[in-house]
Amino acid sequence: MEDCMESFSECLFCKIVKGEIPSQKVFENETVLAFRDINPQAPIHILIIPKRHLESILEINEQDTPLFASIFAAIKQIVAKEGIAERGFRIALNNGPEGGQLIKHLHFHLLGGRQMIGRLG
Ligand code: 5GP
Ligand code: ZN
């Protein structure tokens, strides 16, 4: 597990990665952690994050390709385990202020277990 840089010591999700704040983990490997959202918006609401602190999509570059392959592989495993692979699910990523991003540590929302209403926005 990569340690967070000192400047990110206040990041809530880095604290979850470090185990300083408890979470309901559903998946973990060397680079990716997934845990249940504390305020679920659907019967299944899981956050998937890189363990390394990346604030937003804007910080991603080509070297991060394996990380994102790993994130999508994790999502595939999680939806199978949660029993929603075939039913369907929604993946959302809120980026920046107008994207509705509250926690400045890149994360994907996995929502499932009910019919998603509306398409986007
Ligand atoms: P954002 O708005 O940044 O895309 O989403 C942040 C998400 O983090 C929200 O859905 C919120 O409920 C969730 N969240 C905030 N604090 C905690 C926490 O301490 N633990 C967990 N598991 N989820 C959190
Ligand atoms: Zn962080």
Coordinates of C-alpha atoms and ligand atoms in Angstrom, one line a residue:
M1 CA 0.0 0.0 0.0
E2 CA 1.3 3.4 -0.9
D3 CA 1.5 5.9 1.8
C4 CA -0.1 9.3 1.4
M5 CA 2.1 12.3 1.1
E6 CA 2.2 14.4 4.2
S7 CA 0.1 17.2 2.6
F8 CA -2.8 14.8 2.2
S9 CA -2.8 13.7 5.8
E10 CA -6.1 15.6 6.3
C11 CA -7.8 13.9 3.3
L12 CA -10.8 11.8 4.6
F13 CA -10.4 9.1 2.0
C14 CA -6.6 8.8 2.7
K15 CA -7.5 8.4 6.3
I16 CA -9.9 5.6 5.3
V17 CA -7.1 4.0 3.3
K18 CA -4.8 4.2 6.3
G19 CA -7.4 2.7 8.6
E20 CA -7.6 5.8 10.7
I21 CA -11.3 6.1 9.9
P22 CA -13.3 2.9 9.8
S23 CA -15.1 1.9 6.7
Q24 CA -17.1 -1.1 5.4
K25 CA -14.6 -2.4 2.9
V26 CA -15.9 -4.6 0.1
F27 CA -12.7 -4.9 -2.0
E28 CA -9.1 -4.2 -1.6
N29 CA -5.9 -4.8 -3.5
E30 CA -2.5 -3.1 -3.6
T31 CA -3.7 0.0 -5.4
V32 CA -7.5 0.1 -5.1
L33 CA -9.9 0.2 -2.1
A34 CA -13.7 0.0 -2.3
F35 CA -16.1 0.7 0.7
R36 CA -19.7 1.4 1.3
D37 CA -20.9 5.0 1.1
I38 CA -21.8 6.3 4.6
N39 CA -24.9 8.0 3.1
P40 CA -26.2 5.6 0.5
Q41 CA -28.3 6.9 -2.4
A42 CA -29.3 3.3 -3.5
P43 CA -29.5 -0.1 -1.9
I44 CA -25.9 -0.6 -3.1
H45 CA -23.7 2.4 -3.0
I46 CA -20.0 1.7 -3.0
L47 CA -17.1 4.1 -3.5
I48 CA -14.1 2.9 -5.4
I49 CA -10.9 4.8 -4.9
P50 CA -7.2 4.7 -5.8
K51 CA -5.3 4.2 -2.6
R52 CA -2.8 6.9 -3.8
H53 CA -4.1 10.4 -3.4
L54 CA -5.2 11.8 -6.7
E55 CA -7.5 14.8 -6.4
S56 CA -9.3 14.6 -9.7
I57 CA -9.3 13.4 -13.3
L58 CA -7.1 16.3 -14.1
E59 CA -4.2 14.7 -12.2
I60 CA -4.3 11.5 -14.3
N61 CA -1.7 10.8 -16.9
E62 CA -0.7 7.9 -19.1
Q63 CA 1.3 6.2 -16.3
D64 CA -2.0 5.7 -14.4
T65 CA -3.4 3.4 -17.1
P66 CA -2.8 0.2 -15.0
L67 CA -4.5 1.8 -12.0
F68 CA -7.7 2.5 -13.9
A69 CA -7.6 -1.0 -15.4
S70 CA -7.4 -2.2 -11.9
I71 CA -10.3 0.0 -10.8
F72 CA -12.6 -1.4 -13.5
A73 CA -11.5 -4.9 -12.8
A74 CA -12.4 -4.3 -9.2
I75 CA -15.8 -2.9 -10.2
K76 CA -16.4 -6.1 -12.2
Q77 CA -15.7 -8.3 -9.2
I78 CA -17.8 -6.1 -6.9
V79 CA -20.9 -6.1 -9.1
A80 CA -20.6 -9.9 -9.4
K81 CA -20.3 -10.3 -5.6
E82 CA -23.2 -7.9 -5.0
G83 CA -25.4 -9.7 -7.5
I84 CA -26.0 -6.8 -9.7
A85 CA -23.8 -7.6 -12.7
E86 CA -26.7 -8.5 -15.0
R87 CA -29.3 -6.3 -13.4
G88 CA -27.2 -3.3 -14.1
F89 CA -25.7 -0.5 -12.2
R90 CA -24.5 3.1 -12.5
I91 CA -20.9 4.4 -12.2
A92 CA -20.6 8.1 -11.5
L93 CA -17.6 10.3 -11.0
N94 CA -18.2 13.8 -9.7
N95 CA -15.2 16.0 -10.7
G96 CA -14.6 19.5 -9.4
P97 CA -17.0 22.1 -7.9
E98 CA -19.6 22.1 -10.6
G99 CA -19.4 18.3 -10.9
G100 CA -20.5 18.0 -7.3
Q101 CA -17.2 16.7 -6.0
L102 CA -17.2 17.1 -2.2
I103 CA -14.3 14.9 -1.3
K104 CA -11.1 15.9 -3.1
H105 CA -9.8 12.3 -3.5
L106 CA -10.8 10.8 -6.8
H107 CA -13.6 8.3 -6.4
F108 CA -16.1 6.4 -8.5
H109 CA -19.6 5.9 -7.1
L110 CA -21.1 2.5 -7.8
L111 CA -24.9 2.6 -7.5
G112 CA -27.2 -0.3 -7.8
G113 CA -30.0 -2.4 -6.5
R114 CA -32.8 -0.2 -7.8
Q115 CA -33.8 1.3 -11.1
M116 CA -31.8 4.4 -11.8
I117 CA -34.1 7.2 -12.7
G118 CA -33.0 9.9 -15.1
R119 CA -30.1 9.5 -17.4
L120 CA -27.6 12.2 -16.4
G121 CA -27.5 15.4 -14.4
Ligands
5GP1 P1 -18.7 13.3 -3.8 O1 -19.8 14.3 -3.6 O2 -17.4 13.9 -3.4 O3 -18.7 12.7 -5.2 O4 -19.0 12.1 -2.9 C1 -18.5 11.9 -1.6 C2 -19.2 10.7 -1.0 O5 -18.5 10.3 0.1 C3 -20.6 11.0 -0.6 O6 -21.5 10.1 -1.3 C4 -20.6 10.8 0.9 O7 -21.8 10.2 1.4 C5 -19.4 9.9 1.1 N1 -18.7 10.0 2.4 C6 -18.4 11.2 3.0 N2 -17.8 11.0 4.2 C7 -17.7 9.6 4.3 C8 -17.2 8.7 5.3 O8 -16.6 9.2 6.3 N3 -17.2 7.4 5.1 C9 -17.8 6.9 3.9 N4 -17.9 5.6 3.8 N5 -18.4 7.7 3.0 C10 -18.3 9.0 3.2
ZN2 ZN -6.6 11.4 -0.3

